[in-house]
Tab-separated table of C-alpha atoms in Angstrom:
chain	number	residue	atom	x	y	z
A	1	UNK	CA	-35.156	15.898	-3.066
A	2	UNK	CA	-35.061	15.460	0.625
A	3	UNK	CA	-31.770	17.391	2.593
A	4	UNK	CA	-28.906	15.342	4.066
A	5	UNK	CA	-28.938	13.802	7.173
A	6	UNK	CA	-26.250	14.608	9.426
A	7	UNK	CA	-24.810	11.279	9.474
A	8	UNK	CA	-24.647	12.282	5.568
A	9	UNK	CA	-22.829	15.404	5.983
A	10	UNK	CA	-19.957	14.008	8.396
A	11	UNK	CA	-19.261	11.716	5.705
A	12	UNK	CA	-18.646	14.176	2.980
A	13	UNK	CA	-17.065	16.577	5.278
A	14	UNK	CA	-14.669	13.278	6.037
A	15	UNK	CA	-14.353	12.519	3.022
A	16	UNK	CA	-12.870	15.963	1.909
A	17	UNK	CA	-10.540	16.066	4.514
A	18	UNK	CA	-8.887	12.856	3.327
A	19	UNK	CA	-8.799	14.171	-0.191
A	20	UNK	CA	-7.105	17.227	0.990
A	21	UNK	CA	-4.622	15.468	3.110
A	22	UNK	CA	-3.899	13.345	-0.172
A	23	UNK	CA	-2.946	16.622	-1.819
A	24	UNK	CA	-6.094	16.223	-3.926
A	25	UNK	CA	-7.787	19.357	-3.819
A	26	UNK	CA	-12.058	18.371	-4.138
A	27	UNK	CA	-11.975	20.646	-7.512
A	28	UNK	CA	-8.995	18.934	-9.028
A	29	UNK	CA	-10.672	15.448	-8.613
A	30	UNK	CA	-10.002	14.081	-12.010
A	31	UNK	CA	-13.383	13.630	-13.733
A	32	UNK	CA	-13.975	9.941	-15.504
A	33	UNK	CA	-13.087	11.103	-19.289
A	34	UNK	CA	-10.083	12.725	-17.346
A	35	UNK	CA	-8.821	9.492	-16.078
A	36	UNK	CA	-9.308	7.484	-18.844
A	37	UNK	CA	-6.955	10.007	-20.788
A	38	UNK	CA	-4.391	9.348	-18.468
A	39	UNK	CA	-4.427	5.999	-18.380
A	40	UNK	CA	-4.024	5.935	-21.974
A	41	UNK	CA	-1.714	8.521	-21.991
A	42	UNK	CA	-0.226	6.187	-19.580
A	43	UNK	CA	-0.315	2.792	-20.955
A	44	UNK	CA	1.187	4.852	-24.290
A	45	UNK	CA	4.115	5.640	-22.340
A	46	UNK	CA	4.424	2.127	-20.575
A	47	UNK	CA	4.114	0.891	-24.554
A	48	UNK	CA	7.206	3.219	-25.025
A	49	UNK	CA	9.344	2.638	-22.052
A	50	UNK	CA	9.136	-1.731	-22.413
A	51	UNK	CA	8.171	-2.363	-25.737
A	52	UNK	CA	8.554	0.206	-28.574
A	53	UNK	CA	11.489	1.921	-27.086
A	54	UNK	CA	13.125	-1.335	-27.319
A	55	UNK	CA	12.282	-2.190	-30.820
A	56	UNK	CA	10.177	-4.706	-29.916
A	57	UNK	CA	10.922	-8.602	-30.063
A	58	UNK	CA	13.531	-8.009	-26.806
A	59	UNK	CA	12.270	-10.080	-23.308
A	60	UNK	CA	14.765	-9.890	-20.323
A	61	UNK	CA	11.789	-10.757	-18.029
A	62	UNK	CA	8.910	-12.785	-19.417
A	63	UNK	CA	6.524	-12.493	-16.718
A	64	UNK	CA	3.993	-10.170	-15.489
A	65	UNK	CA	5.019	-9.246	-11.894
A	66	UNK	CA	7.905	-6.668	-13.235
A	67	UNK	CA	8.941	-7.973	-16.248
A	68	UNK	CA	7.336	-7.164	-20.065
A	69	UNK	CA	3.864	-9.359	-19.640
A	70	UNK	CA	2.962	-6.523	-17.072
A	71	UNK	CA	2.763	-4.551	-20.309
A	72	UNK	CA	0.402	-7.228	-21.839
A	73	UNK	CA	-1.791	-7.208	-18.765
A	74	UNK	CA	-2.152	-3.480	-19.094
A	75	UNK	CA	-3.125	-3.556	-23.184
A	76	UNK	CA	-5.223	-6.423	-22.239
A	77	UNK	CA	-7.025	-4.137	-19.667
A	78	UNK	CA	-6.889	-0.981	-21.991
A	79	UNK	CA	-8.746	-3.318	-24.900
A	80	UNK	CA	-11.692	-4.044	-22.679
A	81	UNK	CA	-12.504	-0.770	-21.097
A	82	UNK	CA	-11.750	1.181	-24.918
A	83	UNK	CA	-12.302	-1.810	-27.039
A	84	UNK	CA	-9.144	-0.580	-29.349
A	85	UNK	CA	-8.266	-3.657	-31.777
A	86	UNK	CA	-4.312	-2.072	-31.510
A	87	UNK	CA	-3.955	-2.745	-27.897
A	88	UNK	CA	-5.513	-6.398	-28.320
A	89	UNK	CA	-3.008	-6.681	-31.153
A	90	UNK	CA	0.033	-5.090	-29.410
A	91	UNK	CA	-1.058	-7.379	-26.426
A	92	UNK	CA	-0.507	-10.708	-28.307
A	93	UNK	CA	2.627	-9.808	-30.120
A	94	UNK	CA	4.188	-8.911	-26.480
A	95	UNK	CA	2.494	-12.390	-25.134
A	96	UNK	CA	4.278	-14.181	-28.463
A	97	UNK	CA	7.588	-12.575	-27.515
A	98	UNK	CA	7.394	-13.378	-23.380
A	99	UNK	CA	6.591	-17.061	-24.834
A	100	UNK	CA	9.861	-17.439	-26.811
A	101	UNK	CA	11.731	-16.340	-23.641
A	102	UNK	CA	9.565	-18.062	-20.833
A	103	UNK	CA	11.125	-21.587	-22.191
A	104	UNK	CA	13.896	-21.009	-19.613
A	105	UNK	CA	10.930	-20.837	-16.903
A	106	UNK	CA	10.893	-24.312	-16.518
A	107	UNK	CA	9.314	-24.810	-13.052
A	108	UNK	CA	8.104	-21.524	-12.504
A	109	UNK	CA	4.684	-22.180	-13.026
A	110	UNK	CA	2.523	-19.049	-11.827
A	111	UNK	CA	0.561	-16.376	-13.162
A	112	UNK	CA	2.957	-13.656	-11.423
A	113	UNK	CA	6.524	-14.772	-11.704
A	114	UNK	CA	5.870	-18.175	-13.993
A	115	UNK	CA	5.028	-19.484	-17.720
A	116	UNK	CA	1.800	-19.914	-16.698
A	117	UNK	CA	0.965	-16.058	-16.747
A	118	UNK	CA	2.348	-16.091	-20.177
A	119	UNK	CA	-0.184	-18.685	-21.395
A	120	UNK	CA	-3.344	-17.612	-20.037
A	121	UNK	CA	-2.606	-13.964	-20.925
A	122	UNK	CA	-2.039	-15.807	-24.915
A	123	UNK	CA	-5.095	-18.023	-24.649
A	124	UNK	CA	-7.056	-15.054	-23.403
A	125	UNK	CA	-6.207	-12.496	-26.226
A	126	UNK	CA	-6.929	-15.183	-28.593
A	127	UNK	CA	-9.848	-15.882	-27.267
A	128	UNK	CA	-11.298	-11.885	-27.143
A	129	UNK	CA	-9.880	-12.224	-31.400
A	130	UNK	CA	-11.764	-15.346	-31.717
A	131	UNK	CA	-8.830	-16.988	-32.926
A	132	UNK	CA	-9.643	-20.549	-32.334
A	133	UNK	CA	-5.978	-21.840	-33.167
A	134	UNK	CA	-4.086	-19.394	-30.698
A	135	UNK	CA	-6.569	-20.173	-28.493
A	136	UNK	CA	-5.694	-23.530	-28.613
A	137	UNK	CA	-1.860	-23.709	-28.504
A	138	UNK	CA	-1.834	-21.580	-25.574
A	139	UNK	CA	-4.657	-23.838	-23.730
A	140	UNK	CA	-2.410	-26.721	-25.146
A	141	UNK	CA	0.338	-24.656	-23.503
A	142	UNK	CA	-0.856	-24.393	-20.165
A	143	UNK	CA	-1.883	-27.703	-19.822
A	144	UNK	CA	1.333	-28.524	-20.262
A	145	UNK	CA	2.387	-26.631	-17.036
A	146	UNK	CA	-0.298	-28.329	-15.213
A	147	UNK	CA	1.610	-31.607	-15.532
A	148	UNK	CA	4.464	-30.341	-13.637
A	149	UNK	CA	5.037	-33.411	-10.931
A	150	UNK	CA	5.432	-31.525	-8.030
A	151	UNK	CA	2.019	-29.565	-8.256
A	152	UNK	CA	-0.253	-32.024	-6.784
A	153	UNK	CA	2.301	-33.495	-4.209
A	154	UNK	CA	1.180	-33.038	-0.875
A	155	UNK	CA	3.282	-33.116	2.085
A	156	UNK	CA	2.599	-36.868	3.077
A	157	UNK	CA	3.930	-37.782	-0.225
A	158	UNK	CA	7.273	-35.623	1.047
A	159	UNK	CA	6.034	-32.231	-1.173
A	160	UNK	CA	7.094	-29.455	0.510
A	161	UNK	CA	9.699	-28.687	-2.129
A	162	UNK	CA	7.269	-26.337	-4.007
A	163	UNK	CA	6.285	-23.339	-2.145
A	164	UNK	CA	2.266	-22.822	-1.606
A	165	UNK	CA	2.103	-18.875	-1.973
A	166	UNK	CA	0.698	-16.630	-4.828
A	167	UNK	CA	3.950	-15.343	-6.718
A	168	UNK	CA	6.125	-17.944	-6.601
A	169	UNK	CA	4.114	-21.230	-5.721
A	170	UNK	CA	0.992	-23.433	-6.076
A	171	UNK	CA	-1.847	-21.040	-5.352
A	172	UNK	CA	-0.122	-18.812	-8.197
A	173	UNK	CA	-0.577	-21.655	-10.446
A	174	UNK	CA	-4.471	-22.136	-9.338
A	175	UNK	CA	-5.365	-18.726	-9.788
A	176	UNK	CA	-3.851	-18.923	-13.693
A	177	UNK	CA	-5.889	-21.618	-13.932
A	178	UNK	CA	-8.985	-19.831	-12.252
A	179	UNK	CA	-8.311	-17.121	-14.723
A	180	UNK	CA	-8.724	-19.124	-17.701
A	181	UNK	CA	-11.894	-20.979	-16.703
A	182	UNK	CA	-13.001	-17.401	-15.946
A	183	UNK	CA	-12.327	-15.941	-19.517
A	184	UNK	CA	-12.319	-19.141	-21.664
A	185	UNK	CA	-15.515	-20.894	-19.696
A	186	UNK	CA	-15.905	-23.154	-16.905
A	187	UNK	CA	-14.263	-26.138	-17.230
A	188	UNK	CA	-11.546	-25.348	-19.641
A	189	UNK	CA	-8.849	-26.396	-17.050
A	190	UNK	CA	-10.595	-29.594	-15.723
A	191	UNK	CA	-11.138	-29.901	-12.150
A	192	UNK	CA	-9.609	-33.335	-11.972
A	193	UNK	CA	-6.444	-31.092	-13.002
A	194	UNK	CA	-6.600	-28.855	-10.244
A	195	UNK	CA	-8.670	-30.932	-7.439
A	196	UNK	CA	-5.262	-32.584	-6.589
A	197	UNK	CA	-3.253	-29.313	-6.145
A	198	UNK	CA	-6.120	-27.278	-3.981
A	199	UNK	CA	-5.726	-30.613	-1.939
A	200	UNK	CA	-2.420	-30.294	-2.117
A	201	UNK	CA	-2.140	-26.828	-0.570
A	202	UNK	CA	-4.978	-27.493	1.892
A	203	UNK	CA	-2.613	-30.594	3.372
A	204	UNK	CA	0.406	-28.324	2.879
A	205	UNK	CA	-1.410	-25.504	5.332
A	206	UNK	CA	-2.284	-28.423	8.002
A	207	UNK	CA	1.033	-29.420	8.318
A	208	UNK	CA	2.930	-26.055	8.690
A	209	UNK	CA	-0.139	-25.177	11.266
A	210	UNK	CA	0.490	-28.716	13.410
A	211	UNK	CA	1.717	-26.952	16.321
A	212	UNK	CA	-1.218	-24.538	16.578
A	213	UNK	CA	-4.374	-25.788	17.686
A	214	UNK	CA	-6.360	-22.132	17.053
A	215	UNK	CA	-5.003	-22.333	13.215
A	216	UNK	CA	-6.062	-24.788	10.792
A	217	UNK	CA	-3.890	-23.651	8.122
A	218	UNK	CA	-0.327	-21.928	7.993
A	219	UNK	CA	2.443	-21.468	5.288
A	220	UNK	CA	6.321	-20.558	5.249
A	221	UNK	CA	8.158	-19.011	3.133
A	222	UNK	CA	11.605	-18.750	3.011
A	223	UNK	CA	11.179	-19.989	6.885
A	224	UNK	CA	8.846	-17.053	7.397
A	225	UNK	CA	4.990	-17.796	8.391
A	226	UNK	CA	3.879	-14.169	5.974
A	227	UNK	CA	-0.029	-13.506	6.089
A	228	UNK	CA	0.020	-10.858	3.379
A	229	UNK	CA	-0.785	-11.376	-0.090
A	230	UNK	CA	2.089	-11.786	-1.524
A	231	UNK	CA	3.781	-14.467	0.059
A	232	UNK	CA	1.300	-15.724	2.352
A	233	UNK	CA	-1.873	-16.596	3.788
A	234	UNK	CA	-4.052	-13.793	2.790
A	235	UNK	CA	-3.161	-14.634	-0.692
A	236	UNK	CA	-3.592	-18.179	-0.679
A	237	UNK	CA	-6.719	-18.063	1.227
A	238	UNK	CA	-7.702	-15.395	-1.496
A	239	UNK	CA	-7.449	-18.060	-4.213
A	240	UNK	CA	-8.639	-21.479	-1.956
A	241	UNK	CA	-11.999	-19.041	-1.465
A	242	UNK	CA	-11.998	-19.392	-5.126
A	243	UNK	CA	-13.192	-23.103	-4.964
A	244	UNK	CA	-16.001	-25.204	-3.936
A	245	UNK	CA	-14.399	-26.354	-0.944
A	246	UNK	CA	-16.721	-28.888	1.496
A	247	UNK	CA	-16.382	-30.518	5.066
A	248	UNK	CA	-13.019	-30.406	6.584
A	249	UNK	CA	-11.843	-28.322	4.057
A	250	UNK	CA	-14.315	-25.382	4.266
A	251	UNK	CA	-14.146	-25.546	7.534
A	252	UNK	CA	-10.300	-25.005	7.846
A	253	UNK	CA	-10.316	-22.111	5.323
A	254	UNK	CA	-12.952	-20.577	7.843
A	255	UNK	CA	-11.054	-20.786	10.811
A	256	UNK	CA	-8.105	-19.386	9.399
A	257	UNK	CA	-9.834	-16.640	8.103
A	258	UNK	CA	-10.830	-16.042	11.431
A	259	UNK	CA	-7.905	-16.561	13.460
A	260	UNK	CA	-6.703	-13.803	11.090
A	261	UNK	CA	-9.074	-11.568	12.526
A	262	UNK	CA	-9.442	-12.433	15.830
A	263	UNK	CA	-5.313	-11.738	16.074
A	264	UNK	CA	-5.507	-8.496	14.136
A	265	UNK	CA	-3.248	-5.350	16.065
A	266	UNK	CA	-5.995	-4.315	18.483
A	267	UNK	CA	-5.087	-0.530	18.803
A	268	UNK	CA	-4.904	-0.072	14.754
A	269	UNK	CA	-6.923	-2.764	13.025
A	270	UNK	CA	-4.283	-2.924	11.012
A	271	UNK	CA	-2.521	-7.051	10.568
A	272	UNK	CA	1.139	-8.019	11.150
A	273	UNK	CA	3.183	-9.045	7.959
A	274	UNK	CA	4.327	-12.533	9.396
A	275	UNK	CA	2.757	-14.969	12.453
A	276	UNK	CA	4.369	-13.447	15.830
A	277	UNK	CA	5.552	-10.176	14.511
A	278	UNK	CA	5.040	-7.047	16.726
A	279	UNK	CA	5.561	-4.298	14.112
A	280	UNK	CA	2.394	-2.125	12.798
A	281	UNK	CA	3.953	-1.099	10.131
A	282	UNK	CA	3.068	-2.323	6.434
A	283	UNK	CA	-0.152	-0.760	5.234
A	284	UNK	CA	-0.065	-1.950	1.753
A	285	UNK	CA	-1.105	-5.018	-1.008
A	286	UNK	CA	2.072	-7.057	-0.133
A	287	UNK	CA	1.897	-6.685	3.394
A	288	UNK	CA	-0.801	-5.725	6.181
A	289	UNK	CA	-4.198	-4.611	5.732
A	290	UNK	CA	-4.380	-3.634	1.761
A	291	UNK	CA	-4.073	-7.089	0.475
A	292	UNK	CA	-5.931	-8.468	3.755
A	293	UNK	CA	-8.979	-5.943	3.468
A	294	UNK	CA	-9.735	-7.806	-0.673
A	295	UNK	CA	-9.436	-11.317	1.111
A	296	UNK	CA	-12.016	-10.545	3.216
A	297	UNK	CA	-13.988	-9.118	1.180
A	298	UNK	CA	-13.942	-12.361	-0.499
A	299	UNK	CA	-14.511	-14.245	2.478
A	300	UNK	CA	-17.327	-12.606	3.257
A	301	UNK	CA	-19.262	-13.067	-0.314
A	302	UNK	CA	-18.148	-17.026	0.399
A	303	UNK	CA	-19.287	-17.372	4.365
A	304	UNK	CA	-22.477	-14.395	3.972
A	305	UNK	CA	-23.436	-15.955	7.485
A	306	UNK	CA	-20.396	-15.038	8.731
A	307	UNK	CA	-20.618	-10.628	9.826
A	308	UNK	CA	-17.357	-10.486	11.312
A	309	UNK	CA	-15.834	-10.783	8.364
A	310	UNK	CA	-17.831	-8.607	6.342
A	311	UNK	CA	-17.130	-6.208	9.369
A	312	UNK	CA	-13.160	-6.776	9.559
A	313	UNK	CA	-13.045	-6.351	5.840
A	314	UNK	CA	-14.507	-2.796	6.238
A	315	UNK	CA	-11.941	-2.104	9.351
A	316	UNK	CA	-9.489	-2.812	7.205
A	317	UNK	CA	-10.525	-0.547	4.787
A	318	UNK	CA	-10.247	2.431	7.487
A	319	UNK	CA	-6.786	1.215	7.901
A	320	UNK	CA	-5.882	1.492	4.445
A	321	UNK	CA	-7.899	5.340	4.347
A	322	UNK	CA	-5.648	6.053	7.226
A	323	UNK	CA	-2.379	5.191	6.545
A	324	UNK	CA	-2.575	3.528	3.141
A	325	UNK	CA	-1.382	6.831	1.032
A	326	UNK	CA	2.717	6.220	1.657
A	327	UNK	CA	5.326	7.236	-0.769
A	328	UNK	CA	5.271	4.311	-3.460
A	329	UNK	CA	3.044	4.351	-7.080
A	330	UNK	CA	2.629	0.446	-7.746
A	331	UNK	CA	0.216	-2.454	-7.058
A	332	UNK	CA	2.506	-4.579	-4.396
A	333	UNK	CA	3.419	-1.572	-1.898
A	334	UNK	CA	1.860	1.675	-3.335
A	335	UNK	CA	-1.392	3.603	-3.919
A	336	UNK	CA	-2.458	1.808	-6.495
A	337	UNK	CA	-2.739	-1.598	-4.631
A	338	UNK	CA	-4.557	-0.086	-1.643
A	339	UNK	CA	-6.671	1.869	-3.764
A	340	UNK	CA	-8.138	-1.722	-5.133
A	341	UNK	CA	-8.889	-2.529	-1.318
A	342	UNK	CA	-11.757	0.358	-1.752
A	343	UNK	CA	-12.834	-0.934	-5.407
A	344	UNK	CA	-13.639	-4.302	-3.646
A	345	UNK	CA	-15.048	-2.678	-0.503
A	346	UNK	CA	-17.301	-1.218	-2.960
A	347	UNK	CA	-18.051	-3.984	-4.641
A	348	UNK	CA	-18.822	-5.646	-1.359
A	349	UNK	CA	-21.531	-3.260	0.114
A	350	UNK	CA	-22.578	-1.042	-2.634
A	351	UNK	CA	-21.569	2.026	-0.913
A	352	UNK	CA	-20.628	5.204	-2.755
A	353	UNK	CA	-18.056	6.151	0.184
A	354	UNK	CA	-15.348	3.678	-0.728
A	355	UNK	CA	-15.723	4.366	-4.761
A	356	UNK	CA	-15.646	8.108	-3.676
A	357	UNK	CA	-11.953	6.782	-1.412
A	358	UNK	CA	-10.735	4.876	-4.611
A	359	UNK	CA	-11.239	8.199	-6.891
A	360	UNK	CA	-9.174	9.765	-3.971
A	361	UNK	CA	-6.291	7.561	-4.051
A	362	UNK	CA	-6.034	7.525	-7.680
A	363	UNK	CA	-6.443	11.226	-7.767
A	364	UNK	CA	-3.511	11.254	-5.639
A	365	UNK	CA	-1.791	9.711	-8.519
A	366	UNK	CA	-2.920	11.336	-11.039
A	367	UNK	CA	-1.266	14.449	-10.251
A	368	UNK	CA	1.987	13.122	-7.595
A	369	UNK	CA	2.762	9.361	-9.345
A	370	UNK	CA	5.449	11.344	-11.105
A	371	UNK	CA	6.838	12.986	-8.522
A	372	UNK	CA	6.490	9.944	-6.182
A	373	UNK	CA	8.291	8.071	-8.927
A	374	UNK	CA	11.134	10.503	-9.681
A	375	UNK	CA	11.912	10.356	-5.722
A	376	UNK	CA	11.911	6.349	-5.806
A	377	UNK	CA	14.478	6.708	-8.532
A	378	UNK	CA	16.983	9.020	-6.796
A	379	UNK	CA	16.525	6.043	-3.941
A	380	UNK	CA	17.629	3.145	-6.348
A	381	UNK	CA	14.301	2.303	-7.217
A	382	UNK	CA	13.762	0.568	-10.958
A	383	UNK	CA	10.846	-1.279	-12.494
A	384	UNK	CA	9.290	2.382	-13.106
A	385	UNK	CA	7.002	1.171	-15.973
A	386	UNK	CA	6.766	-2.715	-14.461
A	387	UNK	CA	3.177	-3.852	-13.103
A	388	UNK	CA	3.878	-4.309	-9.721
A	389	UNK	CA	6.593	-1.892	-9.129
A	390	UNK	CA	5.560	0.622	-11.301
A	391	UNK	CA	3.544	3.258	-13.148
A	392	UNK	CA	1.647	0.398	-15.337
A	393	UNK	CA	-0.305	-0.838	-12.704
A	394	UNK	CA	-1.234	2.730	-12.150
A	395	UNK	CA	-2.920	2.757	-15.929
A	396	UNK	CA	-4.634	-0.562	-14.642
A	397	UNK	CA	-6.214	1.193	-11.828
A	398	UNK	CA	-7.014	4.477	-13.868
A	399	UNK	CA	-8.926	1.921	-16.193
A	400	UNK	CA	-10.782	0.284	-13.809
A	401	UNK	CA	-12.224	3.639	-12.614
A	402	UNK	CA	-14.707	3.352	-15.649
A	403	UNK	CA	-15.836	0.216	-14.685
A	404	UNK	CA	-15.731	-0.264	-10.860
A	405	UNK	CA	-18.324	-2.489	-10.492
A	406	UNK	CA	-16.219	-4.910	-12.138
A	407	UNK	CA	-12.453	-3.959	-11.525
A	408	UNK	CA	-10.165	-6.354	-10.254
A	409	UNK	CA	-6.974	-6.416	-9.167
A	410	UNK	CA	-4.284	-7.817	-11.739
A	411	UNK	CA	-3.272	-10.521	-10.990
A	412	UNK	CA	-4.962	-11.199	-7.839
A	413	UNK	CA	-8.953	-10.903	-8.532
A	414	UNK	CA	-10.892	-12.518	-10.840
């Protein structure tokens, strides 16, 4: 066995500092068997907290962002890493009881914060039981949502009355739709079905991006132009990346991705949370370079011709090492989301450096996501157990430690 290179031994030595200043000591690194008892131990007490404490059968919230099919998600993920027939069980009688409730969801037609999340999370469990007739009312289901009139209404036809973003609008409904064709096979959802809406959302981007000549495509929400995931452009560039997009359309999604980059903070790396906005401040899934850093990592796979993004996805990776360990547990502002921006990283360039940073980050949890949680609470916080918000997502990401070459983030990768 030949001796480290000195290149080799900066990077451990780096490495360990960063675990130390994360409060994870290098010997209290959880091992793999030790993680996935947490995040059963977890998802048990997630089960607890939303479901069984409850009695079952009760659904304030129906959807997966913060409300009860967050707990489905995380079953759903506990089933395929552990292959337990309970959790694949527990996670269609929670789907069956979010689809009794989502009947009041009537336009909301997302995988997040819609119906839509509670059909493809039924048509999926159904399909892993190879029960052909679930399977098929929730498919049945679905398709139903993708009739909804507004979807494929572009802005020339006066559509701008659906929003275009990932929780609440029509790239949230493609990426339900993605999902499915991902779990249930190509071609499931037709593409004549969801041609009309990607169009849709490509002539939606034009138009908010008329009055700037250096960006093909731009999106508002609530009157702001966001770029994170959440609400805007690296999230619905996330999902358009998703399709077999040619010409014109290609070539917008490119440019965007690049003016992205090319108008990145130059002192930090790090990217603003709306078009114009001076602050360096949000280092997380939601907002700045977590959720940007998994777009381009995308982008990259998509445009392999194209280094700079493969390099601005890694620079946004040292971003998130830097300042992406702040005070919250969950998926949309916490650890947990930024510690999928090093699980994609990883899946990106094969190197062992940013699965060694994801083991950090969720280390960090492992032994403060109580503490961190407790101190959110005293603050007003709530959703503790939610998906998003809370410790569930946390499970998610324990879980996808045994598998890394194949985690995704919920809700967000495929």
């Amino acid at each position: 066995m030949s001796s480290p290179t000195v290149s080799e031994m900066e990077h451990d030595e780096a490495v360990l500092r960063r675990m130390e200043s994360l409060h994870v000591a290098v010997d209290l690194l959880p091992s793999s068997e030790a993680f996935l008892k947490a995040a059963i131990s977890l998802k048990d007490q997630v089960l607890e907290a939303t479901w069984k404490g409850s009695g079952g059968g009760r659904c304030i919230d129906p959807t997966a962002y913060v409300g009860l099919l967050g707990t489905a998600i995380t079953c759903l993920r506990a089933y395929e890493v552990t292959g337990s027939p309970a959790d694949l069980r527990l996670a269609a009688e929670i789907v069956d009881t979010c689809t009794a409730a989502a009947r009041s969801y009537r336009r909301r037609v997302t995988f997040l914060c819609g119906r839509a999340g509670v059909y493809v999370l039924g048509a999926v469990a159904a399909n892993y039981g190879e029960d052909t007739q679930r399977r098929k009312l929730f498919l049945d289901l679905f398709l139903e949502v993708a009739q909804e009139r507004a979807l494929p209404i572009g802005p020339e036809e006066g559509g701008l009355g659906m929003p275009y973003e990932l929780l609440h609008g029509r790239a949230g409904f493609l990426y339900a739709a993605l999902f499915i064709n991902k779990h249930l096979g190509p071609g499931s959802i037709p593409a004549e079905l969801l041609d009309p809406v990607v169009e849709a959302v490509l002539a939606g981007g034009r138009a908010g991006a008329s009055d700037n000549p250096d960006c093909p495509l731009m999106y508002r929400w609530h009157g702001t132009r966001f770029w994170g995931a959440a609400h805007g452009l690296a999230g619905i560039l996330h999902v358009l990346l998703h399709f077999r997009l040619n010409g014109s359309d290609r070539e917008d999604v490119r440019k965007t991705v690049r003016y992205m980059v090319q108008n990145r903070f130059g002192h930090s790396g790090n990217y603003p949370s709306s078009e114009g906005n001076p602050r360096d401040k949000l280092v997380q899934w939601s907002h700045g370079a977590g959720g940007v850093a998994i777009m381009l990592c995308k982008a990259a796979q998509v445009f392999p011709d194209e280094r700079e993004f493969r390099d601005a996805a890694i620079e946004a990776g040292e971003v998130v090492w830097k300042r992406g360990s702040n005070q919250k547990v969950g998926l949309a502002d916490g650890i947990a989301g930024n510690a999928y921006a090093f699980l994609s990283l990883y899946q990106l360039t094969k190197e062992k450096v940013y699965l060694e940073r994801a083991e950090a980050f969720a280390g960090s949890l492992y032994h403060n996501a109580f503490k961190l949680v407790a101190r959110d609470q005293v603050n007003g916080g709530e959703n503790t157990y939610s998906l998003f918000q809370g410790l569930a997502g946390v499970a998610c990401l324990w879980f996808d430690l045994m598998t890394p070459e194949s985690a995704s983030f919920p809700g967000f990768e495929l």
